[in-house]
Short mmCIF file of C-alpha atoms in Angstrom, two decimals:
data_model
loop_
_atom_site.label_atom_id
_atom_site.label_comp_id
_atom_site.label_asym_id
_atom_site.label_seq_id
_atom_site.Cartn_x
_atom_site.Cartn_y
_atom_site.Cartn_z
CA MET A 1 92.52 100.21 101.77
CA PHE A 2 94.87 102.86 100.37
CA CYS A 3 95.47 105.45 103.09
CA LYS A 4 97.75 108.38 103.88
CA ASN A 5 100.43 106.08 105.28
CA ASP A 6 100.64 104.40 101.86
CA LEU A 7 100.83 107.85 100.27
CA GLU A 8 103.75 108.80 102.50
CA ARG A 9 105.65 105.62 101.66
CA LEU A 10 105.22 106.15 97.92
CA LEU A 11 106.21 109.81 98.05
CA THR A 12 109.48 108.98 99.82
CA VAL A 13 110.57 106.81 96.88
CA ASP A 14 113.35 108.55 94.97
CA ALA A 15 114.50 105.90 92.51
CA ALA A 16 113.72 106.83 88.91
CA PRO A 17 112.28 105.39 86.82
CA ALA A 18 109.03 105.03 88.76
CA VAL A 19 106.17 103.18 87.05
CA SER A 20 102.52 103.85 87.97
CA ILE A 21 99.85 101.62 86.44
CA PHE A 22 96.11 102.16 86.86
CA LEU A 23 93.18 100.26 85.43
CA PRO A 24 89.48 99.75 86.12
CA THR A 25 88.60 96.21 87.20
CA HIS A 26 85.51 94.05 87.64
CA ILE A 27 84.51 92.40 90.89
CA ALA A 28 83.16 89.25 89.21
CA GLY A 29 82.02 87.75 85.93
CA ARG A 30 83.55 87.13 82.53
CA ASP A 31 84.78 90.73 82.28
CA ILE A 32 87.62 89.74 84.61
CA ARG A 33 89.34 88.27 81.53
CA GLN A 34 89.32 91.72 79.95
CA ASP A 35 91.03 93.12 83.05
CA VAL A 36 93.93 90.72 82.54
CA ILE A 37 94.22 91.79 78.90
CA ARG A 38 94.17 95.47 79.90
CA LEU A 39 96.98 94.93 82.38
CA ARG A 40 99.04 93.01 79.81
CA ASN A 41 98.69 95.90 77.36
CA LEU A 42 99.66 98.47 79.99
CA ILE A 43 102.72 96.42 80.97
CA SER A 44 103.75 96.29 77.31
CA LYS A 45 103.40 100.07 77.09
CA ALA A 46 105.48 100.49 80.25
CA GLN A 47 108.20 98.26 78.76
CA ASP A 48 108.35 100.44 75.65
CA GLU A 49 108.71 103.61 77.71
CA LEU A 50 111.39 102.12 79.94
CA CYS A 51 113.40 101.15 76.88
CA GLU A 52 112.80 104.16 74.65
CA LYS A 53 112.81 106.99 77.19
CA HIS A 54 114.86 105.62 80.07
CA GLY A 55 117.47 103.53 78.26
CA LEU A 56 116.72 100.11 79.76
CA ARG A 57 117.44 96.98 77.74
CA ARG A 58 114.37 94.88 77.00
CA PRO A 59 115.34 92.04 79.44
CA ASP A 60 115.96 94.62 82.19
CA ALA A 61 112.60 96.28 81.53
CA GLU A 62 110.86 92.90 81.72
CA ALA A 63 112.59 92.13 85.03
CA PHE A 64 111.65 95.60 86.35
CA LEU A 65 107.97 94.93 85.60
CA LYS A 66 107.94 91.30 86.75
CA PRO A 67 105.82 91.94 89.91
CA ALA A 68 103.06 93.22 87.62
CA SER A 69 103.58 90.52 84.98
CA ASP A 70 103.31 87.81 87.64
CA LEU A 71 99.74 88.92 88.33
CA LEU A 72 98.68 87.88 84.83
CA GLU A 73 98.92 84.19 85.76
CA GLN A 74 97.45 84.44 89.26
CA GLY A 75 93.83 83.38 88.81
CA GLU A 76 93.10 83.65 92.53
CA PHE A 77 94.23 87.29 92.53
CA TRP A 78 91.66 88.23 89.88
CA ARG A 79 88.84 86.46 91.70
CA HIS A 80 89.10 88.95 94.58
CA MET A 81 89.06 92.29 92.80
CA ASP A 82 87.48 95.64 93.50
CA ARG A 83 86.57 98.52 91.17
CA GLY A 84 90.15 99.57 90.46
CA LEU A 85 93.77 98.44 90.57
CA ALA A 86 96.84 100.59 91.22
CA ILE A 87 100.38 99.26 90.81
CA PHE A 88 103.58 101.12 91.72
CA LEU A 89 107.00 99.79 90.72
CA ALA A 90 110.49 101.22 91.23
CA LYS A 91 113.88 99.83 92.21
CA GLY A 92 113.25 97.88 95.41
CA VAL A 93 109.57 98.92 95.48
CA SER A 94 106.50 96.91 94.52
CA ALA A 95 103.11 98.13 95.78
CA ILE A 96 99.81 96.68 94.54
CA HIS A 97 96.48 98.10 95.73
CA ARG A 98 92.91 97.04 95.00
CA VAL A 99 90.77 100.14 95.48
CA PRO A 100 86.98 100.72 95.76
CA VAL A 101 86.91 103.44 93.11
CA GLU A 102 87.19 103.14 89.34
CA MET A 103 90.65 103.97 88.03
CA PRO A 104 91.55 105.39 84.62
CA GLU A 105 93.32 103.02 82.24
CA GLU A 106 96.80 104.53 82.11
CA VAL A 107 100.49 104.00 82.72
CA THR A 108 103.12 106.64 83.51
CA VAL A 109 106.89 106.27 83.74
CA ASN A 110 108.45 109.27 85.43
CA SER A 111 110.90 110.38 88.09
CA ARG A 112 108.30 109.76 90.80
CA PHE A 113 105.00 107.94 91.19
CA THR A 114 101.77 109.41 89.86
CA LEU A 115 99.07 109.49 92.53
CA ARG A 116 96.38 111.75 91.12
CA PRO A 117 93.85 108.95 90.35
CA LEU A 118 93.87 108.03 94.05
CA LEU A 119 92.96 111.52 95.31
CA PRO A 120 89.26 110.65 95.65
CA LEU A 121 90.32 108.07 98.24
CA LEU A 122 92.65 110.42 100.09
CA ALA A 123 90.44 113.50 100.13
CA ASP A 124 88.67 114.33 103.36
CA ASP A 125 85.33 113.33 101.84
CA GLY A 126 86.72 110.22 100.17
CA THR A 127 86.81 107.00 102.17
CA PHE A 128 84.79 105.62 105.06
CA MET A 129 84.66 102.26 106.79
CA ILE A 130 81.74 99.92 107.45
CA LEU A 131 81.72 97.45 110.34
CA THR A 132 79.03 94.76 110.23
CA VAL A 133 78.56 92.59 113.30
CA THR A 134 76.25 89.75 114.23
CA ALA A 135 76.65 87.07 116.89
CA GLY A 136 77.77 84.80 114.07
CA ARG A 137 80.46 86.90 112.38
CA ALA A 138 82.04 90.35 111.98
CA ARG A 139 83.23 92.00 108.76
CA LEU A 140 85.01 95.24 107.96
CA PHE A 141 84.70 97.08 104.64
CA SER A 142 86.44 100.11 103.13
CA ALA A 143 84.10 102.21 101.03
CA THR A 144 83.67 105.30 98.90
CA ARG A 145 80.55 106.71 97.32
CA HIS A 146 81.34 104.40 94.39
CA GLY A 147 81.43 101.03 96.15
CA ILE A 148 82.80 98.84 98.94
CA ALA A 149 85.49 96.20 99.38
CA GLU A 150 85.96 93.82 102.30
CA GLU A 151 89.12 94.29 104.36
CA ASP A 152 91.30 91.40 105.49
CA ALA A 153 91.12 92.41 109.16
CA ASP A 154 91.26 88.95 110.80
CA LEU A 155 88.19 89.65 112.93
CA PRO A 156 86.80 87.06 115.40
CA GLN A 157 84.17 84.99 113.68
CA GLY A 158 81.37 84.73 116.16
CA VAL A 159 80.37 83.84 119.68
CA ALA A 160 81.00 80.18 118.80
CA GLU A 161 84.72 80.83 119.34
CA ILE A 162 84.00 81.86 122.91
CA HIS A 163 81.71 78.87 123.46
CA ALA A 164 84.43 76.50 122.30
CA GLU A 165 87.09 78.03 124.52
CA THR A 166 84.94 78.16 127.64
CA ASP A 167 83.73 74.59 127.06
CA TYR A 168 87.38 73.58 127.02
CA ASP A 169 87.98 75.46 130.30
CA GLN A 170 85.06 73.76 132.02
CA ASN A 171 86.09 70.31 130.82
CA ASN A 172 89.54 70.80 132.31
CA LEU A 173 88.56 72.34 135.65
CA HIS A 174 88.84 68.99 137.45
CA SER A 175 91.82 67.55 135.61
CA ALA A 176 94.34 70.37 135.81
CA PRO A 177 95.28 73.43 137.85
CA PRO A 178 93.17 76.51 137.22
CA ALA A 179 93.58 77.25 133.53
CA ARG A 180 95.69 80.34 133.10
CA HIS A 181 94.22 81.07 129.71
CA ALA A 182 90.92 81.81 131.45
CA ASP A 183 92.50 85.14 132.47
CA ARG A 184 94.68 85.83 129.47
CA THR A 185 94.53 89.05 127.49
CA ASP A 186 95.37 87.87 124.01
CA ARG A 187 92.90 88.27 121.13
CA GLY A 188 93.07 92.03 121.39
CA GLY A 189 93.66 92.51 125.09
CA VAL A 190 90.21 91.43 126.36
CA SER A 191 90.35 88.97 129.25
CA MET A 192 88.55 85.66 128.83
CA VAL A 193 85.23 85.40 130.64
CA LYS A 194 85.19 82.92 133.53
CA THR A 195 81.97 81.36 132.42
CA HIS A 196 81.63 78.95 135.33
CA ASN A 197 80.89 81.97 137.55
CA PHE A 198 77.51 82.28 135.79
CA GLY A 199 76.30 78.92 137.00
CA GLU A 200 73.33 77.56 135.09
CA ASP A 201 71.95 80.94 133.96
CA PRO A 202 71.75 80.59 130.15
CA GLU A 203 70.96 84.25 129.56
CA GLY A 204 73.85 85.41 131.73
CA LEU A 205 76.17 83.04 129.91
CA ARG A 206 74.94 84.19 126.50
CA LYS A 207 75.46 87.83 127.40
CA ALA A 208 78.91 87.19 128.86
CA HIS A 209 80.01 85.38 125.71
CA LEU A 210 78.59 88.11 123.48
CA ILE A 211 80.38 90.87 125.40
CA GLU A 212 83.65 88.92 125.28
CA TYR A 213 83.29 88.43 121.52
CA LEU A 214 82.42 92.08 120.90
CA GLY A 215 85.40 93.15 122.99
CA ARG A 216 87.67 91.15 120.74
CA VAL A 217 86.02 92.60 117.64
CA GLY A 218 86.47 96.14 118.95
CA ALA A 219 90.13 95.55 119.79
CA ARG A 220 90.92 94.14 116.34
CA VAL A 221 89.07 96.96 114.58
CA ARG A 222 90.91 99.61 116.63
CA ASP A 223 94.23 98.01 115.72
CA HIS A 224 93.38 97.68 112.03
CA LEU A 225 92.16 101.29 111.74
CA LYS A 226 95.09 102.98 113.49
CA PRO A 227 96.28 104.69 110.29
CA PHE A 228 92.72 105.66 109.27
CA ARG A 229 91.14 108.97 110.31
CA GLY A 230 87.78 108.84 108.54
CA PRO A 231 84.28 107.88 109.71
CA LEU A 232 83.14 104.39 110.66
CA VAL A 233 79.55 103.21 110.11
CA LEU A 234 78.32 100.41 112.37
CA VAL A 235 75.72 98.04 110.93
CA ALA A 236 74.29 95.75 113.61
CA ASP A 237 71.14 95.03 115.60
CA GLU A 238 70.17 97.15 118.57
CA GLU A 239 71.78 94.99 121.27
CA ILE A 240 75.15 94.79 119.53
CA GLN A 241 75.04 98.51 118.69
CA GLY A 242 74.53 99.25 122.37
CA HIS A 243 77.46 97.15 123.61
CA LEU A 244 79.92 98.35 120.96
CA ARG A 245 79.05 102.00 121.46
CA LYS A 246 79.16 101.81 125.24
CA ASP A 247 82.36 99.88 125.82
CA MET A 248 84.58 99.71 122.74
CA HIS A 249 85.50 103.37 122.04
CA LEU A 250 85.91 102.92 118.30
CA GLN A 251 87.60 105.88 116.60
CA GLY A 252 85.45 107.79 114.15
CA LEU A 253 82.29 105.83 114.95
CA LEU A 254 79.24 107.73 113.72
CA ASP A 255 76.54 108.44 116.28
CA ASP A 256 73.91 107.13 113.88
CA GLY A 257 74.66 103.76 112.37
CA VAL A 258 72.43 101.32 110.51
CA VAL A 259 70.30 99.35 112.99
CA THR A 260 69.54 96.05 111.29
CA ASN A 261 70.84 92.53 110.85
CA PRO A 262 73.59 93.03 108.22
CA GLU A 263 73.29 89.42 107.07
CA SER A 264 69.92 90.34 105.59
CA LEU A 265 71.49 92.93 103.25
CA GLU A 266 72.97 92.34 99.82
CA ALA A 267 76.26 94.16 99.16
CA GLU A 268 74.64 96.95 97.14
CA GLU A 269 72.01 97.60 99.81
CA LEU A 270 74.65 97.54 102.55
CA HIS A 271 76.65 100.15 100.67
CA ARG A 272 73.59 102.30 99.94
CA ARG A 273 72.46 102.42 103.55
CA ALA A 274 75.92 102.97 104.98
CA TYR A 275 76.68 105.77 102.51
CA ALA A 276 73.35 107.39 103.36
CA ALA A 277 74.54 107.53 106.98
CA VAL A 278 77.86 109.19 106.17
CA LYS A 279 76.84 111.35 103.19
CA PRO A 280 75.47 114.32 105.23
CA MET A 281 78.78 114.62 107.08
CA PHE A 282 80.79 114.55 103.85
CA GLU A 283 78.55 117.12 102.19
CA THR A 284 78.65 119.41 105.22
CA THR A 285 82.45 119.26 105.43
CA ARG A 286 82.88 119.99 101.71
CA ARG A 287 80.26 122.76 101.70
CA THR A 288 81.80 124.37 104.76
CA ALA A 289 85.22 124.41 103.09
CA LEU A 290 83.77 126.00 99.93
CA GLU A 291 81.83 128.62 101.89
CA ARG A 292 84.88 129.51 103.95
CA PHE A 293 87.02 129.92 100.82
CA ASN A 294 84.41 132.08 99.08
CA ALA A 295 84.06 134.29 102.13
CA LEU A 296 87.82 134.88 102.39
CA TYR A 297 88.30 135.21 98.62
CA GLY A 298 85.52 137.75 98.26
CA ASP A 299 86.67 140.03 101.08
CA ARG A 300 89.43 142.50 100.27
CA SER A 301 90.74 142.36 103.82
CA THR A 302 91.23 138.57 103.72
CA THR A 303 91.70 137.71 100.05
CA GLU A 304 95.48 137.41 100.58
CA ARG A 305 94.76 134.29 102.62
CA THR A 306 93.58 132.57 99.44
CA THR A 307 95.10 131.70 96.08
CA THR A 308 93.86 130.00 92.92
CA ARG A 309 97.02 129.95 90.80
CA ALA A 310 98.16 126.34 90.63
CA GLU A 311 101.85 127.29 90.65
CA ASP A 312 101.40 129.40 93.81
CA VAL A 313 99.27 126.75 95.46
CA MET A 314 101.95 124.11 94.91
CA VAL A 315 104.70 126.25 96.41
CA ALA A 316 102.52 127.12 99.41
CA ALA A 317 101.67 123.44 99.89
CA ARG A 318 105.36 122.48 99.92
CA GLU A 319 105.92 125.14 102.58
CA GLY A 320 103.09 123.75 104.72
CA ARG A 321 101.01 126.91 104.33
CA VAL A 322 97.89 125.32 102.79
CA GLY A 323 95.25 124.55 105.39
CA VAL A 324 92.39 123.71 103.02
CA LEU A 325 92.74 122.76 99.35
CA LEU A 326 89.92 122.49 96.83
CA VAL A 327 90.75 120.68 93.58
CA ALA A 328 88.59 120.30 90.49
CA GLU A 329 87.87 116.66 89.74
CA ASN A 330 90.05 115.32 86.87
CA ASP A 331 91.67 118.70 86.13
CA LYS A 332 95.44 118.79 85.59
CA VAL A 333 97.84 121.70 85.32
CA TRP A 334 101.21 120.71 83.83
CA GLY A 335 104.34 122.51 84.88
CA HIS A 336 107.87 122.39 86.28
CA PHE A 337 109.13 123.06 89.78
CA ARG A 338 112.55 124.68 90.09
CA GLU A 339 114.22 123.87 93.40
CA ASP A 340 116.86 126.56 92.84
CA TYR A 341 114.22 129.28 92.49
CA HIS A 342 111.69 127.58 94.75
CA ARG A 343 109.05 128.38 92.15
CA ALA A 344 106.65 126.45 89.94
CA PHE A 345 106.16 127.32 86.29
CA PRO A 346 102.95 126.27 84.49
CA LEU A 347 102.95 124.91 80.94
CA HIS A 348 100.28 124.95 78.25
CA HIS A 349 100.54 121.18 77.72
CA GLU A 350 102.35 118.08 78.97
CA THR A 351 106.03 117.77 78.05
CA ASP A 352 108.82 115.39 79.08
CA GLY A 353 109.62 115.90 82.74
CA ALA A 354 106.48 117.92 83.43
CA ILE A 355 104.50 117.31 86.60
CA ASP A 356 100.85 117.84 87.47
CA LEU A 357 100.96 120.86 89.79
CA VAL A 358 97.49 120.10 91.13
CA GLU A 359 98.42 116.55 92.11
CA HIS A 360 101.60 117.67 93.81
CA ALA A 361 99.80 120.43 95.70
CA ALA A 362 97.23 117.90 96.93
CA THR A 363 99.75 115.32 98.09
CA GLU A 364 101.93 117.94 99.79
CA THR A 365 98.86 119.34 101.56
CA LEU A 366 97.81 115.91 102.80
CA LEU A 367 101.29 115.09 104.07
CA ARG A 368 101.37 118.32 106.07
CA GLY A 369 98.04 117.79 107.76
CA GLY A 370 95.86 119.96 105.53
CA GLU A 371 92.39 119.19 104.20
CA VAL A 372 91.81 118.27 100.56
CA HIS A 373 88.37 118.29 98.95
CA VAL A 374 87.58 117.17 95.41
CA VAL A 375 84.89 119.48 94.00
CA SER A 376 83.21 120.34 90.73
CA LYS A 377 85.13 122.80 88.55
CA ALA A 378 81.99 124.95 88.52
CA ASP A 379 82.41 125.46 92.29
CA LEU A 380 85.76 127.20 91.82
CA PRO A 381 86.46 130.74 90.56
CA SER A 382 86.29 130.96 86.77
CA GLY A 383 89.07 129.03 85.05
CA ALA A 384 90.65 127.76 88.27
CA SER A 385 91.67 124.12 88.71
CA THR A 386 92.48 124.53 92.38
CA ALA A 387 91.87 126.94 95.25
CA ALA A 388 93.56 127.16 98.61
CA ILE A 389 92.99 128.67 102.01
CA LEU A 390 96.40 129.54 103.46
CA ARG A 391 97.37 129.06 107.06
CA PHE A 392 99.68 132.08 106.90
#
């Protein structure tokens, strides 16, 4: 899952040249071979640019790109793909992200990383999480409207773990002092259930084990999602929904989840039903932002709190003045930013050293706690690629 913490780390890199590689990938099937070929071609293009535009010798360029080249021979890596792949390389930096949204096939070598293709994941209506839980296992997925990918969250894998541990406790009650691990708070800070207190009541024992297991799931999910601020959709049966909602205090958990046994759902159906649960919230948030901008923009007394000029938006974003930013999907505005003048200057087309003012405005807004929404160009004032509501 690519999140704002990853964005912050990449934006702090100041070690030109910085290589950004993006490509669409396939989750399974023979097309995976084509993904390897695409990456090889992009690496070759990056080598050429490092040599021709940045003065590296061919061996040095190959060494610079080695973290990406190594992936070409890692069959296991390609068997666990998502819809897109993003690779960032600079001196001392190697970041590789599988992402649940299709990436363009492109490579850029510049003074800083290019992050525009990842904006759909970083926007406030971009990513959500799906937690599926049964008594047998728990899984966590990151998702967008385009698809889902399972997270490596190291979740407890069922009530059987609790059974095994408590069986061990009971077998050792008469051969050792009271087992300390019966009270321990590892596995996420949830104390182990003293199952022998339930006597021969099978239902009481089952419930105690289930609650213990769900407590561990909740603790691991809370820890894994600390950097994430989006919504979480719970997919589970009614009993598990009740326990998790009552006791686990999961951040961002939607009031209405998907009440069913998730093991009965194929991946596509799981995604469809989970997105249906979160879609109204995303649409409401985006629509509210658009309506608020239009109201301010159309009123003479408040229009100064808005701007649609990409060069002005970027400067305002750097100053922390952008509270809400609307960007047209896939639109770019090339330009230069002059630190000495503290101004941005738009260009008619891309030139050496030019930056995408829209991308920079979006990343600066996100880093300073503002909202970013990716919208249709038709939603913005005529000809605009971006629109901002200013804090001051």
